[in-house]
Coordinates of C-alpha atoms and ligand atoms in Angstrom, one line a residue:
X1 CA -3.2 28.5 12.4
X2 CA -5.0 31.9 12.4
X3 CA -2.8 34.0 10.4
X4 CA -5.7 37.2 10.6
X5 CA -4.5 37.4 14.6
X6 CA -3.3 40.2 16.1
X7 CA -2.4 41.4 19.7
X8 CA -5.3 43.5 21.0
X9 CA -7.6 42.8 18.3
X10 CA -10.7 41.0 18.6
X11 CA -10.2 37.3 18.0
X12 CA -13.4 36.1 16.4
X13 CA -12.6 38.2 13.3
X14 CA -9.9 36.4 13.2
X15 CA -10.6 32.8 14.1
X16 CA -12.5 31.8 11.2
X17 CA -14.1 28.7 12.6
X18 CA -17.7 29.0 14.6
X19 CA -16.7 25.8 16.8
X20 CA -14.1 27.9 18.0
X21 CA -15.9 30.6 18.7
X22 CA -18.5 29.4 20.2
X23 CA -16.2 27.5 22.5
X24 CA -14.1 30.4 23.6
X25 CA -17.5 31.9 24.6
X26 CA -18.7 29.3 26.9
X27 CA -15.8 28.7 28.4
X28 CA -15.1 32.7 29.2
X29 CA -19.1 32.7 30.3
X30 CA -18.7 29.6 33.0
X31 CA -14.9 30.0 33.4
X32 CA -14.7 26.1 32.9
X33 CA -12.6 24.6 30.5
X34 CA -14.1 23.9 26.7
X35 CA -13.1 21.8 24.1
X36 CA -13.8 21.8 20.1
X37 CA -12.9 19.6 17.0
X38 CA -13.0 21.0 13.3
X39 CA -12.5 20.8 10.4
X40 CA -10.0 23.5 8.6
X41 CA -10.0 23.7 4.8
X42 CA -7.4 26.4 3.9
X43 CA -4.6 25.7 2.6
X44 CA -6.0 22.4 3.0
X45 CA -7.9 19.9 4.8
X46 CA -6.7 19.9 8.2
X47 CA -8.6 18.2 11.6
X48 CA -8.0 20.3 14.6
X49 CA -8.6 19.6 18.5
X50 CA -9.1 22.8 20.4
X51 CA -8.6 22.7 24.2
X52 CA -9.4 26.1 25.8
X53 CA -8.4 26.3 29.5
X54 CA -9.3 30.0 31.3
X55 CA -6.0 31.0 33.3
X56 CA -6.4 33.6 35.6
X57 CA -3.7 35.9 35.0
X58 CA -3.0 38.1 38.3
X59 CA -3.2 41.8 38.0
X60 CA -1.0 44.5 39.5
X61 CA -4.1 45.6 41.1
X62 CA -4.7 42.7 42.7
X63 CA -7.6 40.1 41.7
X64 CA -7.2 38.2 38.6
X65 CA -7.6 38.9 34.5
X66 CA -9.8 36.3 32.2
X67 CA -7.6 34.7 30.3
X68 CA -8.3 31.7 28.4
X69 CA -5.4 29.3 27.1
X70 CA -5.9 27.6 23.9
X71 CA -4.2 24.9 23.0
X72 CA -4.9 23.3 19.6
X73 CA -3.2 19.7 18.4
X74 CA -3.3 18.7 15.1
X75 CA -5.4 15.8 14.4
X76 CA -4.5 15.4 10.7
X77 CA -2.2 12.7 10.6
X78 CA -4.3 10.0 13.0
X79 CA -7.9 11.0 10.7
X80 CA -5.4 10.5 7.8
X81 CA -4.4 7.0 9.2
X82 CA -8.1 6.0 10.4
X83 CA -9.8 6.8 7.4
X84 CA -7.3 4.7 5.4
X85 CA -7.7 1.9 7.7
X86 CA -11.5 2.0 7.0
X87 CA -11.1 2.3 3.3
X88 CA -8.7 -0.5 3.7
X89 CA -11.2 -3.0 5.6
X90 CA -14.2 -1.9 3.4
X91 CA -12.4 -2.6 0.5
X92 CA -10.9 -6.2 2.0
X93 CA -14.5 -6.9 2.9
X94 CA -15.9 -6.5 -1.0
X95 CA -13.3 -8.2 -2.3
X96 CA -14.0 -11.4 0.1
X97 CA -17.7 -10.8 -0.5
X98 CA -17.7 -11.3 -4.6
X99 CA -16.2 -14.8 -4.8
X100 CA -18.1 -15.6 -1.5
X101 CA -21.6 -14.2 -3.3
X102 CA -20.7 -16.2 -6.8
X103 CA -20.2 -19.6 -4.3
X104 CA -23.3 -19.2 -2.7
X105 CA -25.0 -18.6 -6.1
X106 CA -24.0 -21.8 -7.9
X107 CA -24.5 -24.0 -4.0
X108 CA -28.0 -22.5 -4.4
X109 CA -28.1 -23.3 -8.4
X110 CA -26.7 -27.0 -7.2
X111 CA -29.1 -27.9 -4.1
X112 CA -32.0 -26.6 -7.1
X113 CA -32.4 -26.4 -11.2
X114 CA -29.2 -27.7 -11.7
X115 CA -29.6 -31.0 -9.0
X116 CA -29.8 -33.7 -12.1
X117 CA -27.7 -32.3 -14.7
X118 CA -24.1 -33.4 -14.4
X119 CA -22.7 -31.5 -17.5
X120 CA -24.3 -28.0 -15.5
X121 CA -22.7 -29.5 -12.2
X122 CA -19.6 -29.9 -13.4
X123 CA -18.6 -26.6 -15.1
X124 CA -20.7 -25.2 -11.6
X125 CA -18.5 -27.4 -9.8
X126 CA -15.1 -25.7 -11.6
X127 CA -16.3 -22.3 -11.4
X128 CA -16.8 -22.8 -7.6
X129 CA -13.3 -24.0 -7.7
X130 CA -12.0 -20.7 -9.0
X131 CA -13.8 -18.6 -6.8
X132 CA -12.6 -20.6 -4.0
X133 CA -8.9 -20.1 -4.8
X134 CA -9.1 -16.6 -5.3
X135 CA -10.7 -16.2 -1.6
X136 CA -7.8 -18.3 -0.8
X137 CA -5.6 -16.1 -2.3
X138 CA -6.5 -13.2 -0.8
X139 CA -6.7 -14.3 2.2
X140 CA -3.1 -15.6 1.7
X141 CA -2.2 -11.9 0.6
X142 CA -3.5 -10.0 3.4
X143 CA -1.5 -12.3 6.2
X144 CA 1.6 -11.8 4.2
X145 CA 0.8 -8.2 4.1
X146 CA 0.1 -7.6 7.7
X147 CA 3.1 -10.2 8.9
X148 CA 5.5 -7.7 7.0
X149 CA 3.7 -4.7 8.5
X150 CA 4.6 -6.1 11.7
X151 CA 8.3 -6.6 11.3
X152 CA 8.5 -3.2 8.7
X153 CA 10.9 -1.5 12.0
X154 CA 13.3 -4.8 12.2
X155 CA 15.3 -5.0 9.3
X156 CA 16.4 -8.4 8.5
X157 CA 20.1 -9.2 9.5
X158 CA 20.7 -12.3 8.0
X159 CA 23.5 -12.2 4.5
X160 CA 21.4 -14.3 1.8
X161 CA 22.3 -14.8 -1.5
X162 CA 20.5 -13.2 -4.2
X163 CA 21.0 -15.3 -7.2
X164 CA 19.5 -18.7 -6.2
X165 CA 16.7 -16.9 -5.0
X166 CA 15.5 -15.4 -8.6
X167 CA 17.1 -18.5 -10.1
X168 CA 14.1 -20.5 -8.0
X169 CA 11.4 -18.0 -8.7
X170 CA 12.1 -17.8 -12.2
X171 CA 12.1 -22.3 -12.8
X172 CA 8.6 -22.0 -10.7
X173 CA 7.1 -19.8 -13.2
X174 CA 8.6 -21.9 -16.2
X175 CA 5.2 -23.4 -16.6
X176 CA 3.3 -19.8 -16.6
X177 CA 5.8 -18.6 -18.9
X178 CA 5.4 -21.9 -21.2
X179 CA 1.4 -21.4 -21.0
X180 CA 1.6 -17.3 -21.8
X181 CA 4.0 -18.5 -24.5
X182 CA 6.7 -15.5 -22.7
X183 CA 10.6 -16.1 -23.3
X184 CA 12.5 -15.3 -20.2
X185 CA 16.1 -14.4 -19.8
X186 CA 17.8 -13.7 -17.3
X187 CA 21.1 -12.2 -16.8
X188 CA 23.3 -12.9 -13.6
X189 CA 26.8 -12.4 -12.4
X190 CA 28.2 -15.4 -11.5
X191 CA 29.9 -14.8 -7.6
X192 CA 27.5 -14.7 -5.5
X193 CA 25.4 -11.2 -4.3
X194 CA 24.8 -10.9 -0.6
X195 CA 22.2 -8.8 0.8
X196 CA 20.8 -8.5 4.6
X197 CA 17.5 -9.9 3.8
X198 CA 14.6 -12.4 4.3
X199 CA 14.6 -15.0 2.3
X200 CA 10.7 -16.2 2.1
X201 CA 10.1 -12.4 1.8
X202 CA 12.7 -12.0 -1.1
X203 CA 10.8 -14.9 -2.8
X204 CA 7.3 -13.4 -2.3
X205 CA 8.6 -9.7 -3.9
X206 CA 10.3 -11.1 -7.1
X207 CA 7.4 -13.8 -7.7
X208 CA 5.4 -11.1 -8.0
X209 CA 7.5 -8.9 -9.9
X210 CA 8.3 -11.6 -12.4
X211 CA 4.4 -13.0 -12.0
X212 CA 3.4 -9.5 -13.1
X213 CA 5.7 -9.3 -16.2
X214 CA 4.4 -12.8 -17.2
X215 CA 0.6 -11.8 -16.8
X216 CA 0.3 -8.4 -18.1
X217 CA 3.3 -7.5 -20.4
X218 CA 2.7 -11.5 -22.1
X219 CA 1.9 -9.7 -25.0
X220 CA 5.7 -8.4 -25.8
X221 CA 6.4 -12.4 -25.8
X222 CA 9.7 -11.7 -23.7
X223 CA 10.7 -10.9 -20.6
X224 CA 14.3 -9.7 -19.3
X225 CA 15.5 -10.2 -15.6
X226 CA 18.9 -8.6 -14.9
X227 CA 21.0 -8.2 -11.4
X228 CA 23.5 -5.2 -11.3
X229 CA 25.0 -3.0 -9.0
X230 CA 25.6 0.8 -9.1
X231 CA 25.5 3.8 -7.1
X232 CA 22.0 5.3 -5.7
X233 CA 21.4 9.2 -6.3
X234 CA 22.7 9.8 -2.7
X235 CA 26.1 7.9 -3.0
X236 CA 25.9 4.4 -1.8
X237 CA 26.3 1.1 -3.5
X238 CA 23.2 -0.8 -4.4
X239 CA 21.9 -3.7 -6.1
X240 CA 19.3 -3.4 -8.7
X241 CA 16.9 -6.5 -9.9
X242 CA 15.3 -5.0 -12.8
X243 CA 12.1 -7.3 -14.4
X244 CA 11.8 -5.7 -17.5
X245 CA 8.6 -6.7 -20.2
X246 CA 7.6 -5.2 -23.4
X247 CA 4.0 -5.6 -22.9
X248 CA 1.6 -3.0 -23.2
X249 CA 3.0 -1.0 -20.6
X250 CA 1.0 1.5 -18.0
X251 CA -0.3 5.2 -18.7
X252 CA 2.2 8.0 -16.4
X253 CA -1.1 8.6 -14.1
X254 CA -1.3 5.1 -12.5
X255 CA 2.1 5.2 -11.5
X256 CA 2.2 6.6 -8.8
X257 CA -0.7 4.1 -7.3
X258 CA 0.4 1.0 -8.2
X259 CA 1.3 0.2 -4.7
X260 CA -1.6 1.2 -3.5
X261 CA -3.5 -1.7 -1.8
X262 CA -6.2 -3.0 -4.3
X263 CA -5.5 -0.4 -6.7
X264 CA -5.4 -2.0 -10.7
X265 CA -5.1 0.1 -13.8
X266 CA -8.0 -2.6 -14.6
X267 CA -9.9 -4.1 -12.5
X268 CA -11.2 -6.9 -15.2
X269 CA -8.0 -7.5 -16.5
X270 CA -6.4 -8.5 -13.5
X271 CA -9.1 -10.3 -11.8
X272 CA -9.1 -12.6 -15.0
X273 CA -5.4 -12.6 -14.6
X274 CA -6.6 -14.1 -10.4
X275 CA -4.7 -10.8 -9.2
X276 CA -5.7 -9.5 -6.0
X277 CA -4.4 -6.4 -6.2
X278 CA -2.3 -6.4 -3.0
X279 CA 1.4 -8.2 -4.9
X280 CA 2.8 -4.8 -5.5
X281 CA 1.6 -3.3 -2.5
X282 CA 3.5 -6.4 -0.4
X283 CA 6.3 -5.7 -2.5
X284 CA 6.7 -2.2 -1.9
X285 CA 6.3 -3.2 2.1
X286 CA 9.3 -5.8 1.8
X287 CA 11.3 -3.5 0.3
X288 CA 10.7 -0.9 2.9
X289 CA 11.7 -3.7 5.4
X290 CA 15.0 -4.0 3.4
X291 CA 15.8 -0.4 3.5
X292 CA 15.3 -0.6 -0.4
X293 CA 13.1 0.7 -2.8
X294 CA 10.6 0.0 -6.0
X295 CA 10.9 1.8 -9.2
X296 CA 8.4 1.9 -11.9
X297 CA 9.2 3.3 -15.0
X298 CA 7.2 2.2 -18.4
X299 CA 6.7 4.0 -22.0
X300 CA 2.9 2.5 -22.9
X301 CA 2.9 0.1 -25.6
X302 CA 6.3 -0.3 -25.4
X303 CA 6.6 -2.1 -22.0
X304 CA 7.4 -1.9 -17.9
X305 CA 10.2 -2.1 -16.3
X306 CA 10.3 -2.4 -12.2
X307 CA 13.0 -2.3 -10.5
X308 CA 13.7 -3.5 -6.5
X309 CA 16.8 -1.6 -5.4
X310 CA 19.1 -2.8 -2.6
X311 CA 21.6 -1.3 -0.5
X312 CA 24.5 -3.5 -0.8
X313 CA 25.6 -5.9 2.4
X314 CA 29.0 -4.4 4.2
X315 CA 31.6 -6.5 3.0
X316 CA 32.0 -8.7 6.4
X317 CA 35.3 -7.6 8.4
X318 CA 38.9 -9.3 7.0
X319 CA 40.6 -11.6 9.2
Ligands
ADP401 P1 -2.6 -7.8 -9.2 O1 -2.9 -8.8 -8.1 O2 -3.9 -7.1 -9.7 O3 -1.7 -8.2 -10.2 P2 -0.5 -5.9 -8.3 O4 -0.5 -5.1 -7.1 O5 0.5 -7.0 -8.5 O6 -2.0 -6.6 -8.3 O7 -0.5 -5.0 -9.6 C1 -1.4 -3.9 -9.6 C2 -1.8 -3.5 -11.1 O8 -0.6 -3.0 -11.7 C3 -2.2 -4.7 -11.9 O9 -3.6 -5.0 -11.7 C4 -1.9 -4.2 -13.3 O10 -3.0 -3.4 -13.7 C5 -0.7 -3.3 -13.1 N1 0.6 -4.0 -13.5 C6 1.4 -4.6 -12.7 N2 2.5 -5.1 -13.3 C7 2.3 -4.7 -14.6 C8 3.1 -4.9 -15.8 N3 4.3 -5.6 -15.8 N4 2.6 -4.4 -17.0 C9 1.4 -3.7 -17.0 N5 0.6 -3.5 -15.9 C10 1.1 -4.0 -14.7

């Protein structure tokens, strides 16, 4: 914390922060204990509580030294934690707020100018529509989101079966893959696959998954959804889902973000698309729940592929 300090040296050349400093002095000058927050930027940004306690020490001589105990707790991590959970609600809030502001536009545009005009009403009437199933949405989202952030420590116990699962996800989203004019194939053993998993959650993460390929990577006019099983990096057996398009793909930077609550690589493009920004953000959380894991790999203009990874269900005990 204060690298610069050294036994029988003064300690304000070597504390650099004047909270400190200004602590230690009050509490050495009224003997009472002190306490100080700051902010430490080297190496990097780090939030520090400072509790300084004087101690009298006794001396050989009898009476007491001034000493003063100072005990500092790292705040980082719970600042870290808050500030994310005010970005979070501020960024929740606008995105309630647009489709709420359009809806009150065209009520306002309905009770007024456009009161006599049915052809105005009408589109009004279907643009309110829109705006109202995106709230809906969202709303829809976020309680899926926080209902998996409450069970993310209980790991799902019951064996499901993987393949009518994607097999069900895939016929729902016939008719989005008709409209975006997309060929889907998909490519499954035949026994069945067993994982320890949640089956309403299972369907949320590869409707999105497969949503996604549908919506952005349309473009590439195909999309490939395989099931195989392998070995992860550290050893164990695991099943991998892979959704793969050939669409226009995403740039190496936004990787890493994708699963970043309301993070887009465009924020036009997928509100068009009626994204909310929070599907891969739910699916990275349902993974987590399942002990697996997301993996993102795409070459731009060439396609995506993402991947949910599995560890594979023990083989249940021989009788
Ligand atoms: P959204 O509700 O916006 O679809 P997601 O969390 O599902 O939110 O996805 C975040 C962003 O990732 C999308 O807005 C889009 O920019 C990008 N994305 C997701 N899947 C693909 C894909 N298959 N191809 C290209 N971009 C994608």
């Amino acid at each position: 914390l204060a690298p610069a300090l050294r036994r029988n040296e003064i300690a304000q050349f070597a504390l650099r922060s004047p909270e400190i400093i200004t602590a230690l002095r009050e509490a050495i000058a009224t003997t009472e204990p002190r306490r100080a927050t700051y902010l430490d930027h080297v190496p990097v940004d780090r939030w520090m509580e400072l509790m300084i306690t004087p101690v009298p020490v006794p001396t050989s001589f009898g009476g007491a030294d001034k000493c003063m105990l100072m005990t500092f707790h790292d705040q980082t991590p719970l600042r870290r934690v808050e500030e994310m959970r005010a970005d979070f609600v501020a960024n929740a809030s606008h995105e309630l707020r647009t489709p709420l502001a359009a809806l009150s536009g065209f009520i306002d545009t309905l009770q007024g100018q456009a009161k006599d005009d049915p052809k105005a009403r009408e589109r009004f009437l279907g643009i309110m529509h829109n705006q109202a199933t995106r709230m809906a949405r969202l709303i829809d989202d976020l309680l899926s989101l926080s209902r998996v952030e409450l069970s993310a420590h209980v790991r799902p116990d019951t064996l499901v079966d993987l393949l009518p699962i994607i097999r069900q996800v895939a016929d729902g989203l016939e008719p989005l893959a008709r409209e975006r004019q997309v060929e889907v194939e998909i490519h499954l053993p035949d026994s069945p696959v067993m994982i320890a998993g949640d089956r309403e959650e299972l369907l949320r993460l590869f409707e999105n998954l497969i949503e996604n390929a549908l919506k952005y990577g349309a473009s590439g006019g195909r999309v490939i959804v395989s099931l195989t099983s392998g070995a992860a990096t550290d050893g164990t057996q695991e099943i991998r889902i892979m959704v793969r398009d050939f669409g226009p793909g995403i740039a190496p930077e936004h990787l890493p973000r994708l699963t970043e609550r309301f993070y887009r690589v465009d924020v036009g493009d997928s509100r068009s698309q009626g994204g909310t920004g929070l599907g891969l953000s739910l699916v990275k959380h349902i993974l987590n729940r399942h002990r697996g894991r997301l993996l993102i790999e795409s070459v731009p203009r060439q396609g995506a592929t993402f991947s949910a990874c599995f560890p594979q269900a023990k083989a249940p005990a021989q009788i």
